[in-house]
PDB file of C-alpha atoms in Angstrom:
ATOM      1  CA  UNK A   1     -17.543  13.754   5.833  1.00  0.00           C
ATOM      2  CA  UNK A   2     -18.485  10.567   7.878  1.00  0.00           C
ATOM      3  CA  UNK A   3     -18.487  11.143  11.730  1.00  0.00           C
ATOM      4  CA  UNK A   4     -17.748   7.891  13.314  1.00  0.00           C
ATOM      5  CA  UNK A   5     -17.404   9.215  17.165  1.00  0.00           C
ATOM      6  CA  UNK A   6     -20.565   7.232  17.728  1.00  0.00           C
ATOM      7  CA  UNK A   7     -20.851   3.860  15.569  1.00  0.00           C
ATOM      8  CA  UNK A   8     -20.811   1.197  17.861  1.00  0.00           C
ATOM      9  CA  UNK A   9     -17.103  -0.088  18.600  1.00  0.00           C
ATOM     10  CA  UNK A  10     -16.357  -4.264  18.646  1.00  0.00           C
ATOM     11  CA  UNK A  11     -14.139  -6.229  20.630  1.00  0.00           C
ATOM     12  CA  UNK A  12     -11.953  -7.333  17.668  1.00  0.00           C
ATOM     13  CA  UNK A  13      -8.081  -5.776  18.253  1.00  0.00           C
ATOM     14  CA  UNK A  14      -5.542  -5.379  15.607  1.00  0.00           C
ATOM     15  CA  UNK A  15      -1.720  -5.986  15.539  1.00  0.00           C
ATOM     16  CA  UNK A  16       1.037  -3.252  14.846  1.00  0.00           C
ATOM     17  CA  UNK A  17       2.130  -0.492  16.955  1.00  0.00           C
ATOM     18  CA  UNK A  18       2.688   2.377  14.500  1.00  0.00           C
ATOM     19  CA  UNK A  19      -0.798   4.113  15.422  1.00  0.00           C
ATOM     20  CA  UNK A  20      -4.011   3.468  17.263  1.00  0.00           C
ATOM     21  CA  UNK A  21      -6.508   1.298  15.598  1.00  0.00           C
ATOM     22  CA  UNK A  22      -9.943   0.614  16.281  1.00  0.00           C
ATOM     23  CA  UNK A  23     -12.907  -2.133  14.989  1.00  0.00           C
ATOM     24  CA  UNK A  24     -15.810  -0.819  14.520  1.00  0.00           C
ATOM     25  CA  UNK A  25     -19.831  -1.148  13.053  1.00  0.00           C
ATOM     26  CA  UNK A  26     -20.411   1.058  10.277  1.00  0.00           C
ATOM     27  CA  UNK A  27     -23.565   0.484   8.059  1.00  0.00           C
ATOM     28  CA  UNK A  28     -23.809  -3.091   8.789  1.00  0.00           C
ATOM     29  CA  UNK A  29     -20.489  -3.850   8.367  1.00  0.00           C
ATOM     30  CA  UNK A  30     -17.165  -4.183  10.242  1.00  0.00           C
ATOM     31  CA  UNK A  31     -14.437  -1.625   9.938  1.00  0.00           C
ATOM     32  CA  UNK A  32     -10.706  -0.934  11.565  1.00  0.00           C
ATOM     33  CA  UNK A  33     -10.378   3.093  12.094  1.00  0.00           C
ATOM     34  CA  UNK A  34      -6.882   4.163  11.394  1.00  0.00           C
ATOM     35  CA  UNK A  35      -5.719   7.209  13.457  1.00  0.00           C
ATOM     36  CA  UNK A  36      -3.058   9.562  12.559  1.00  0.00           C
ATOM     37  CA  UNK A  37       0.125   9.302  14.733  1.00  0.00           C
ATOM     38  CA  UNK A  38       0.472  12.841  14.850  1.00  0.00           C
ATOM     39  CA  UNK A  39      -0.675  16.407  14.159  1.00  0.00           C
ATOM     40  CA  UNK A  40       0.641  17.183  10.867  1.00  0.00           C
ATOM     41  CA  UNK A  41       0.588  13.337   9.660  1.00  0.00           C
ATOM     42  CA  UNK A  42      -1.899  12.548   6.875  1.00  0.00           C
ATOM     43  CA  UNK A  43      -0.988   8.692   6.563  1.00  0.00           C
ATOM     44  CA  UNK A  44      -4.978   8.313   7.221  1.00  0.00           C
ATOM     45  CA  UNK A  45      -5.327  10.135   3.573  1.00  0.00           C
ATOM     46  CA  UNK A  46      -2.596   8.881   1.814  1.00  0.00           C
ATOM     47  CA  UNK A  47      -4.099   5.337   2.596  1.00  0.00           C
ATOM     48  CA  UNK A  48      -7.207   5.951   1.097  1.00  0.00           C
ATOM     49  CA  UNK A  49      -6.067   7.715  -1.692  1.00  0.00           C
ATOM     50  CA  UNK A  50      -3.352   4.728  -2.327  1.00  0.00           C
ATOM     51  CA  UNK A  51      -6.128   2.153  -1.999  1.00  0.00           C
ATOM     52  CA  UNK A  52      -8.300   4.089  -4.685  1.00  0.00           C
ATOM     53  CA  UNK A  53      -5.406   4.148  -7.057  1.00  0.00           C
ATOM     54  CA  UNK A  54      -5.204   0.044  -6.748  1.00  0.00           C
ATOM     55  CA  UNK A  55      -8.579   0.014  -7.288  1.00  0.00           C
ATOM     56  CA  UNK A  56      -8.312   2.308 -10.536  1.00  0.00           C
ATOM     57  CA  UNK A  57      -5.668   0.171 -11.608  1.00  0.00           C
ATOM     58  CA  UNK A  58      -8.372  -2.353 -11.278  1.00  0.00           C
ATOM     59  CA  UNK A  59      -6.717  -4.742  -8.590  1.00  0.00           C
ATOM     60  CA  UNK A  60      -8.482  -5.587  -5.747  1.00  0.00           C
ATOM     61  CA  UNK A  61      -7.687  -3.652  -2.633  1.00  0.00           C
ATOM     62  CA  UNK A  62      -9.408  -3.016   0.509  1.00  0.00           C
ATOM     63  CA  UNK A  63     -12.043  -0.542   1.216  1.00  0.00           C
ATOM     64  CA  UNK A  64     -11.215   2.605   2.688  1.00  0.00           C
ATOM     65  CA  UNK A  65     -13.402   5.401   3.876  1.00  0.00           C
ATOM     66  CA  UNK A  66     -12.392   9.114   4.998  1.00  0.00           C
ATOM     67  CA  UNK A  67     -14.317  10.263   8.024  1.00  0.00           C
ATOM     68  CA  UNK A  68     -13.939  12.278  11.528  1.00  0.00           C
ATOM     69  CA  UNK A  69     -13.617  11.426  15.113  1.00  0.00           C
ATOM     70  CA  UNK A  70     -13.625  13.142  18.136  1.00  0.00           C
ATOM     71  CA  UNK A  71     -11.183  11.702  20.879  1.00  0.00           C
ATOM     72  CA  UNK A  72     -12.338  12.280  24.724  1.00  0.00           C
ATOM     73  CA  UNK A  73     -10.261  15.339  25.108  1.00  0.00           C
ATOM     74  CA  UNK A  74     -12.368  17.142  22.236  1.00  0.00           C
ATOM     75  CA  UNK A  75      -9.982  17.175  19.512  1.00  0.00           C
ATOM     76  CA  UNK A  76     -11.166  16.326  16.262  1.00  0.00           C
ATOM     77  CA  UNK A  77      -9.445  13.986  14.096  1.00  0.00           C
ATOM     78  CA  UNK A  78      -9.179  12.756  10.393  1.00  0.00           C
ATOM     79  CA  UNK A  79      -9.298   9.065  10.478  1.00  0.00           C
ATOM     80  CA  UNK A  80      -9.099   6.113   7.676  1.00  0.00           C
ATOM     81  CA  UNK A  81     -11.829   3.367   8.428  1.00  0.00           C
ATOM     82  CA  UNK A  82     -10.587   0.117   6.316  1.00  0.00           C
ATOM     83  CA  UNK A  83     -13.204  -2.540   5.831  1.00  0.00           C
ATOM     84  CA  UNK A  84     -12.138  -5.368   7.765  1.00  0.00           C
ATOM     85  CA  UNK A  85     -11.955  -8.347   4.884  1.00  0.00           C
ATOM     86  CA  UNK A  86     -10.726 -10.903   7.920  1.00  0.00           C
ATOM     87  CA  UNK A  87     -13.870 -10.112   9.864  1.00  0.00           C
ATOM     88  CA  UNK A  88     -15.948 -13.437  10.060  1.00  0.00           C
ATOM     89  CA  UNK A  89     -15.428 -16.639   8.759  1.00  0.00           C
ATOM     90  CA  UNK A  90     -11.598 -15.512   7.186  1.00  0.00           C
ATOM     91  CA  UNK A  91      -8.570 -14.923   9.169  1.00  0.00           C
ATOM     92  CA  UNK A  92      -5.783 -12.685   7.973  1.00  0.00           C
ATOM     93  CA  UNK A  93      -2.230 -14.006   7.663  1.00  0.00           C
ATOM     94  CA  UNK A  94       0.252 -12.177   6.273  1.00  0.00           C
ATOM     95  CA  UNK A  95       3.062 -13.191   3.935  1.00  0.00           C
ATOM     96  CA  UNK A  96       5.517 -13.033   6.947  1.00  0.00           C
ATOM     97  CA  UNK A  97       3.480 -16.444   8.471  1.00  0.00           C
ATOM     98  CA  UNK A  98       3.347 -18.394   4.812  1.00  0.00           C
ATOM     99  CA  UNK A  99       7.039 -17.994   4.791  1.00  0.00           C
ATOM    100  CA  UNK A 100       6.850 -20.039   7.741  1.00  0.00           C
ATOM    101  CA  UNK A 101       5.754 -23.015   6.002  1.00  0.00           C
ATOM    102  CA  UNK A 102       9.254 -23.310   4.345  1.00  0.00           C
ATOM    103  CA  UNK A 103      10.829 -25.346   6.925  1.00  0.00           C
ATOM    104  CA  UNK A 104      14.100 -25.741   5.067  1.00  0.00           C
ATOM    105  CA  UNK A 105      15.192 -22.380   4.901  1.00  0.00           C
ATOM    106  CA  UNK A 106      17.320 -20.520   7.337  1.00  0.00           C
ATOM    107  CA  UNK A 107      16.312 -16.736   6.869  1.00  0.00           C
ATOM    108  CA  UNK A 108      13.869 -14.967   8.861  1.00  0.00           C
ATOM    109  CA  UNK A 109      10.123 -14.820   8.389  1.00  0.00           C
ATOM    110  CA  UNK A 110      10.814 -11.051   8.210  1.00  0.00           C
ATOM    111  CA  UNK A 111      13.400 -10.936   5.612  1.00  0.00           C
ATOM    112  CA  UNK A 112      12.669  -9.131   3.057  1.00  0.00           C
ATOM    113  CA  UNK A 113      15.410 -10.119   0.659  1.00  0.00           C
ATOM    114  CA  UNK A 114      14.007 -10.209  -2.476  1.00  0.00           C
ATOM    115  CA  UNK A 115      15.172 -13.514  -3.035  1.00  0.00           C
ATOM    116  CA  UNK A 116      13.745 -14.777  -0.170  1.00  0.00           C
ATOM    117  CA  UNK A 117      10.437 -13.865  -0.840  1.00  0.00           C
ATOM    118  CA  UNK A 118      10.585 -14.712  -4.585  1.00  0.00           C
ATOM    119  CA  UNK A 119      11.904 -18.301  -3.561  1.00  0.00           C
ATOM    120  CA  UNK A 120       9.399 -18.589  -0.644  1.00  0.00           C
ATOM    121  CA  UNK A 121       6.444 -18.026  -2.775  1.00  0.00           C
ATOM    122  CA  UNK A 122       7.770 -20.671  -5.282  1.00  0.00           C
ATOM    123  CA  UNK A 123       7.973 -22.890  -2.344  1.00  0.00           C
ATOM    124  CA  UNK A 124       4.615 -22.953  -0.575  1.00  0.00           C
ATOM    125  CA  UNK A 125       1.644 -24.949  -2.494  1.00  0.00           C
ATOM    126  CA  UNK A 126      -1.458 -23.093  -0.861  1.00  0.00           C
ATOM    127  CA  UNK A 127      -1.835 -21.464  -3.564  1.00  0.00           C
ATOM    128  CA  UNK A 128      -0.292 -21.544  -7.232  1.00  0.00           C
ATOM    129  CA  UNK A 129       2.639 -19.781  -7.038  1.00  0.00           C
ATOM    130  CA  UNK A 130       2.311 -18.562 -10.455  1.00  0.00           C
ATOM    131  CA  UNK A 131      -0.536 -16.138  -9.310  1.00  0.00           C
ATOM    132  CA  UNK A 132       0.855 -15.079  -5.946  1.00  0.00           C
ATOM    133  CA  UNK A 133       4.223 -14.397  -8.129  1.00  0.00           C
ATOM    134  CA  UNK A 134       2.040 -12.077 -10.687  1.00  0.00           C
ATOM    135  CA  UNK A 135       0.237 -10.704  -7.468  1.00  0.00           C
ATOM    136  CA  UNK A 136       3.576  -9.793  -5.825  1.00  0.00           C
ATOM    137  CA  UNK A 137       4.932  -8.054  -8.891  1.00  0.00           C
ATOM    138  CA  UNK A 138       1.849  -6.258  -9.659  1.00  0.00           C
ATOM    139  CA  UNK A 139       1.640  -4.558  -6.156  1.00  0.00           C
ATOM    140  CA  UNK A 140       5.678  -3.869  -6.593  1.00  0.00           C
ATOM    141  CA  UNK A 141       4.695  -1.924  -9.688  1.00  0.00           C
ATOM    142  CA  UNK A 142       1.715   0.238  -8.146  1.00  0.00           C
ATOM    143  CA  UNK A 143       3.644   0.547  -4.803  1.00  0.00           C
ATOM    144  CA  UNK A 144       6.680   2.285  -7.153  1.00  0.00           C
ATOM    145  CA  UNK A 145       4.045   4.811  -8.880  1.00  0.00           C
ATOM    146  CA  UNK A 146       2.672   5.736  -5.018  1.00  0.00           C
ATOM    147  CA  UNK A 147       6.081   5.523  -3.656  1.00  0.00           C
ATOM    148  CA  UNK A 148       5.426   2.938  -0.986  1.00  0.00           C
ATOM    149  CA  UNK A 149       9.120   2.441   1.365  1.00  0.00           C
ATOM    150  CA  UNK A 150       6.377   0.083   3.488  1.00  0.00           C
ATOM    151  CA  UNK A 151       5.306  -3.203   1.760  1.00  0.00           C
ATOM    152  CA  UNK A 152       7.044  -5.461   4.202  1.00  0.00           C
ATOM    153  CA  UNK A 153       5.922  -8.947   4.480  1.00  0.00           C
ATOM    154  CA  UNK A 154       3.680  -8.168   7.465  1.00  0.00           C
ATOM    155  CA  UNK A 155       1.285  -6.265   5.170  1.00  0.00           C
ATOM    156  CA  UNK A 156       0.372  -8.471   1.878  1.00  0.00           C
ATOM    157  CA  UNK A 157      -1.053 -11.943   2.618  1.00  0.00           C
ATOM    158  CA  UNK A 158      -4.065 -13.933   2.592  1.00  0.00           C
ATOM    159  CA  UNK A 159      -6.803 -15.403   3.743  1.00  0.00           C
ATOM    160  CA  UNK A 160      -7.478 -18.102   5.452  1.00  0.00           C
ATOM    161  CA  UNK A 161     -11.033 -19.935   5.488  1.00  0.00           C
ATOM    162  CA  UNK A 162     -11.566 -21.698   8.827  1.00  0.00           C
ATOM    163  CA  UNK A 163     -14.364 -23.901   7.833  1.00  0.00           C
ATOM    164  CA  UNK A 164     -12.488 -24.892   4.415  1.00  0.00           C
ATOM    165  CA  UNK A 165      -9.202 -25.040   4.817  1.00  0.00           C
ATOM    166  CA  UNK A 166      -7.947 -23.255   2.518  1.00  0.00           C
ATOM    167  CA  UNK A 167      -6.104 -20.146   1.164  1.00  0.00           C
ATOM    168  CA  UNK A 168      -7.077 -16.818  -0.672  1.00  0.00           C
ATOM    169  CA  UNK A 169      -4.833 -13.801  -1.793  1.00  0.00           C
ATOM    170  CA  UNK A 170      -6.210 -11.328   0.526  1.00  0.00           C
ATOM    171  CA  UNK A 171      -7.064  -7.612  -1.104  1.00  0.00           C
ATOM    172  CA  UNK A 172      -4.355  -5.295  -1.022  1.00  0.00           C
ATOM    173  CA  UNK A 173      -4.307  -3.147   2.118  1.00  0.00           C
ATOM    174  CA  UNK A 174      -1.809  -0.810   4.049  1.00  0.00           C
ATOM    175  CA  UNK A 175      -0.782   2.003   1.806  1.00  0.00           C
ATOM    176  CA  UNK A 176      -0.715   4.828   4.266  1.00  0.00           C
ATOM    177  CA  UNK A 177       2.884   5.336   3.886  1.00  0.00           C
ATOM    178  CA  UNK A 178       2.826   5.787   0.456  1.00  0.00           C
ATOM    179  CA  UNK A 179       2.697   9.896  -1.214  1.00  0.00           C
ATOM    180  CA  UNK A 180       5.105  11.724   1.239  1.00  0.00           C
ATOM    181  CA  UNK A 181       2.707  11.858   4.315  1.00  0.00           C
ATOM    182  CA  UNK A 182       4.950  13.394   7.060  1.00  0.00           C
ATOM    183  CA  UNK A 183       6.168  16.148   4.719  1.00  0.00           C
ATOM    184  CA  UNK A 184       5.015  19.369   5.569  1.00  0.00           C
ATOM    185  CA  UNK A 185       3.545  22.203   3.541  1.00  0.00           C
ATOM    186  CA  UNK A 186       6.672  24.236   3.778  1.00  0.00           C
ATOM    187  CA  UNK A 187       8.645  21.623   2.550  1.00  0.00           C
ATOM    188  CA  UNK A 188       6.313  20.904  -0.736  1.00  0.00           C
ATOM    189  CA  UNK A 189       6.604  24.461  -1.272  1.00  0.00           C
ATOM    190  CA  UNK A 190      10.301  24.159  -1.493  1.00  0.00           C
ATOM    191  CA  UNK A 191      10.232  21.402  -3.764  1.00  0.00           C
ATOM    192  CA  UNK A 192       7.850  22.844  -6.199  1.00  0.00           C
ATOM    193  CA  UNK A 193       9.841  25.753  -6.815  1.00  0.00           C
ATOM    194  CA  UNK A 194      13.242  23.950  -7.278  1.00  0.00           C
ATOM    195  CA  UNK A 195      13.248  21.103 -10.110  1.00  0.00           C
ATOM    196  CA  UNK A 196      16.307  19.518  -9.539  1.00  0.00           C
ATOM    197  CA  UNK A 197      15.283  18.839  -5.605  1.00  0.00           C
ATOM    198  CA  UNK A 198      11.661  17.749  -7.196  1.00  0.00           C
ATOM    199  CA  UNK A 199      13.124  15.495  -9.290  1.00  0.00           C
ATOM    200  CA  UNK A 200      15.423  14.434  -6.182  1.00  0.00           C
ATOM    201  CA  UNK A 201      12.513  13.798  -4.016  1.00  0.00           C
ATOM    202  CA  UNK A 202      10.042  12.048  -6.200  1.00  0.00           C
ATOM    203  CA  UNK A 203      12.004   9.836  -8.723  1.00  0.00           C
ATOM    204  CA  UNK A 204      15.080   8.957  -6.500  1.00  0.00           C
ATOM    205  CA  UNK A 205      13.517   8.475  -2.677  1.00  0.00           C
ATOM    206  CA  UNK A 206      11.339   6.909  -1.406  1.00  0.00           C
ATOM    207  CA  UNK A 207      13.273   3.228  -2.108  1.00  0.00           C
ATOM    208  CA  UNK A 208      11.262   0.270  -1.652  1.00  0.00           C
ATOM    209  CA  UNK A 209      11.108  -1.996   1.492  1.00  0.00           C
ATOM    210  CA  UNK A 210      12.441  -4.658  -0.241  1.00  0.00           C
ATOM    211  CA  UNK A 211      16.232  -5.377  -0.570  1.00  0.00           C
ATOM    212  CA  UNK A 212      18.438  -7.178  -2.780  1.00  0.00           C
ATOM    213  CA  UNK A 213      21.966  -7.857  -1.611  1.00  0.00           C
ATOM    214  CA  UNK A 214      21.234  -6.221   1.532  1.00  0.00           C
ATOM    215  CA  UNK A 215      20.427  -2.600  -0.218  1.00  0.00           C
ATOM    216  CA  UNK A 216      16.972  -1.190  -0.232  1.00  0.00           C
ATOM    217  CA  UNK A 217      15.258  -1.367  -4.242  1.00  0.00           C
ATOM    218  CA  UNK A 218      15.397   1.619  -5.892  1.00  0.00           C
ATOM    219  CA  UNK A 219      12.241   1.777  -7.824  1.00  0.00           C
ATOM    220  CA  UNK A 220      13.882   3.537 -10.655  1.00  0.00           C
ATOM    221  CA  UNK A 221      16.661   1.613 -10.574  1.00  0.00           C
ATOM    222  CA  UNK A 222      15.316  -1.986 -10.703  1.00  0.00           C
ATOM    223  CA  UNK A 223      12.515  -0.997 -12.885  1.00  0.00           C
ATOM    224  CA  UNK A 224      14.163  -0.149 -15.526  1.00  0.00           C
ATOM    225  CA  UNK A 225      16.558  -2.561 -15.750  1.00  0.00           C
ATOM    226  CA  UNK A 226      14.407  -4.920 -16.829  1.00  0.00           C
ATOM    227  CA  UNK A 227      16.615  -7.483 -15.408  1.00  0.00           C
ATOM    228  CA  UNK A 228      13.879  -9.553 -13.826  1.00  0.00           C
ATOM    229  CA  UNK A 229      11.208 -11.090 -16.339  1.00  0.00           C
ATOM    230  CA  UNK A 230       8.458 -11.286 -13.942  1.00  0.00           C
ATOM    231  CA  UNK A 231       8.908  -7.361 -13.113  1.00  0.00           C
ATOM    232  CA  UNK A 232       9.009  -6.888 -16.609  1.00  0.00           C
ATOM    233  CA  UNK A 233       5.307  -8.929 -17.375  1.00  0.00           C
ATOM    234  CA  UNK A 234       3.752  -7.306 -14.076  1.00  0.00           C
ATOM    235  CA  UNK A 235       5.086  -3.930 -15.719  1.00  0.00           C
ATOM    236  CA  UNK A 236       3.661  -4.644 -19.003  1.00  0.00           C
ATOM    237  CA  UNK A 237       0.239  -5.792 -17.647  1.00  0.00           C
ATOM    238  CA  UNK A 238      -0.126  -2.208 -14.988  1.00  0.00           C
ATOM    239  CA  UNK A 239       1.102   0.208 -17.322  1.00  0.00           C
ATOM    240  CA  UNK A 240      -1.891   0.096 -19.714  1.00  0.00           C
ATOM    241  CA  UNK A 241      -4.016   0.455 -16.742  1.00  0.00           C
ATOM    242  CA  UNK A 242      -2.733   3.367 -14.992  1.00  0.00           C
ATOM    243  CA  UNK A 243      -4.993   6.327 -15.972  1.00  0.00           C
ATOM    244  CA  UNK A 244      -3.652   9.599 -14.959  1.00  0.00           C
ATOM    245  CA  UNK A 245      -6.591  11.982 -15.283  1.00  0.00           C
ATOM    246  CA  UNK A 246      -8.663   9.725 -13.044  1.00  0.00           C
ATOM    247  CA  UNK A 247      -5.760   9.274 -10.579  1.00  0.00           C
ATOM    248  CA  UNK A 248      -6.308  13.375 -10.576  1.00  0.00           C
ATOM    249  CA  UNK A 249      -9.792  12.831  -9.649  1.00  0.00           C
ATOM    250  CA  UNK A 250      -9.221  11.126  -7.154  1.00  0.00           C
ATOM    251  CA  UNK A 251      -6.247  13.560  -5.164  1.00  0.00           C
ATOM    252  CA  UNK A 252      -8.649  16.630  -6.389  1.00  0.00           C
ATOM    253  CA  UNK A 253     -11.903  14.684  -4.766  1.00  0.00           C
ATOM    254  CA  UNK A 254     -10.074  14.461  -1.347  1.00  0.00           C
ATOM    255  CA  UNK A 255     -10.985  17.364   0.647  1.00  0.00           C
ATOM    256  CA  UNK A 256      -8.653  17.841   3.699  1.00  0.00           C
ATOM    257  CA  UNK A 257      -6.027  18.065   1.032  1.00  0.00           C
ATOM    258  CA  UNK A 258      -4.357  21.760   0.693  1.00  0.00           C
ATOM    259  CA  UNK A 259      -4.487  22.915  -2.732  1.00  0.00           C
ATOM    260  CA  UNK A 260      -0.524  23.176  -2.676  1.00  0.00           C
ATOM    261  CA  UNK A 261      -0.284  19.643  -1.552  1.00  0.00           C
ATOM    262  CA  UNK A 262      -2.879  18.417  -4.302  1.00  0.00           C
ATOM    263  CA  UNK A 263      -0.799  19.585  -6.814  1.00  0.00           C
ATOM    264  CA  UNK A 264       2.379  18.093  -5.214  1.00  0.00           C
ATOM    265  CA  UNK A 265       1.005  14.625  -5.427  1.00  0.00           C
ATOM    266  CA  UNK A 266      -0.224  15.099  -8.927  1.00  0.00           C
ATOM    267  CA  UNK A 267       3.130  15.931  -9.923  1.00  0.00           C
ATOM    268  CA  UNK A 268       4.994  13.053  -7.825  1.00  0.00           C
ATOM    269  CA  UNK A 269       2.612  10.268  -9.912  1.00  0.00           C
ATOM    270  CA  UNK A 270       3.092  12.206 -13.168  1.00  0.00           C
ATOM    271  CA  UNK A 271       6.705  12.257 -13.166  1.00  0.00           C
ATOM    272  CA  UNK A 272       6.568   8.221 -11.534  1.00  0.00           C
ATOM    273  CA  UNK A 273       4.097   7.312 -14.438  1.00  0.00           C
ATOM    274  CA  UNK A 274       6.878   9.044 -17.039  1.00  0.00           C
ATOM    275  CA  UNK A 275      10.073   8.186 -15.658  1.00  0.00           C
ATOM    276  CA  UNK A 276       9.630   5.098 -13.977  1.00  0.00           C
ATOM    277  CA  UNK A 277       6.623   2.943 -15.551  1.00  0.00           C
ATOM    278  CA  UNK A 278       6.555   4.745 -19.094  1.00  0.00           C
ATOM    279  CA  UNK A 279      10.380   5.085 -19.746  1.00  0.00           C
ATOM    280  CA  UNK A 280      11.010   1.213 -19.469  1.00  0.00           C
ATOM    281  CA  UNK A 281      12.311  -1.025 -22.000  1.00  0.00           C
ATOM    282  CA  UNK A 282       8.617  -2.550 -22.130  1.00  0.00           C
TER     283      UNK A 282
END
């Protein structure tokens, strides 16, 4: 475990006011600590183990380290420490700003109608909207197998160069709502022992943060369609990638994690993986 009470802090702040974040030096390079929001929430573990999935699945994500610190009353805490991609000559900006650039349309930066976004990337000409289309889709397939409710359009974007003028897809990041986080041991324990309210919690909930015609996407749901030809590529292209056994590592490798919670999260991306990405018309 990595203590980071003492590496030296930085002046660098970071939007959002779901938890406390803070930038720090660790070996050389710059870091954002994610804090927990609460006792029994383990968002901070969730988003590493979310961001080693991505990178299993071999698409570039952000770093993510597991590590300690101790808080000036004494308590202990488990914190995330995300490498900071934006932290010299690139600036972050998320999707939420690029939809900006479309000056003719009426909807909100923060709508996220599917829609929308889908016609917003075709829009802008930062970047070919070809890959930020396959980039979009790709993430919508992982976020289904980690059961992300959070991608939002404040936390998938790019980056800017300052000194070039110009646009990158920045590496996926944010995944700390993903894998149940706020549910508590007691509650996994229920699950476990009841199939039907298993298969009610991990297949049907948690919908995506995405709507179309003003509902919420249910992973299953859309998925499987196959109604949208893009999905259907993206799906194509992730499924052959996703590796269970070494998504198993990676849960079993965490060690804060209770064994009756490891197995839980196994189970949620097994039965995902099968009913979701596998049982497709792909």
């Amino acid at each position: 475990m990595i203590d980071f009470t003492n590496a030296p802090h930085r002046n660098r702040s970071y939007s959002g006011a779901e938890r406390t974040k803070l930038s720090i030096i660790y070996n050389n390079e710059q870091y954002m600590l994610k804090f927990p929001t609460k006792d029994n929430d383990i968002s901070c573990l969730t988003e590493y183990i979310g961001c080693m999935i991505f990178k299993s699945i071999g698409i570039p994500v952000q770093d993510v380290l597991i590590g300690t610190y101790t808080k000036r009353s004494g308590k202990v805490v488990t914190v995330a420490a995300c490498k900071d991609f934006a932290a010299y000559e690139y600036k972050y900006q998320d999707f939420a700003s690029l939809k900006n650039l479309n000056i003719d349309s009426k909807r909100n930066c923060y709508d996220t109608d599917l829609d929308s976004i889908l016609s917003d990337i075709e829009y802008q000409n930062k970047i070919d909207s070809k890959v930020v289309s396959e980039w979009f889709w790709n993430m919508f397939i992982v976020d289904a197998l980690i059961c992300n409710p959070n991608r939002n359009n404040t936390n998938w974007g790019f980056l800017y160069n300052t000194s070039k003028d110009e646009l990158l897809l920045a590496p996926v990041c944010s995944c700390g709502a993903s894998l149940f986080p706020e549910i508590s041991e007691e509650k996994i324990r229920n699950i476990l022992s009841d199939q039907e309210e298993l298969s009610n919690t991990v297949i049907r909930t948690p919908t995506s943060a995405i709507k179309r015609n003003g509902k919420l996407i249910n992973y299953l749901d859309f998925i499987t369609s196959c109604e949208n030809n893009d999905c259907c590529k993206a799906l194509k292209r992730i499924k052959s990638r996703i590796k269970i056994n070494e998504i198993y590592e990676i849960i079993d490798a965490v060690p804060m994690l209770t064994k009756v919670r490891k197995l839980f999260l196994k189970k949620v991306i097994k039965a995902r993986n099968e009913i979701i990405i596998n049982h497709s018309c792909i």
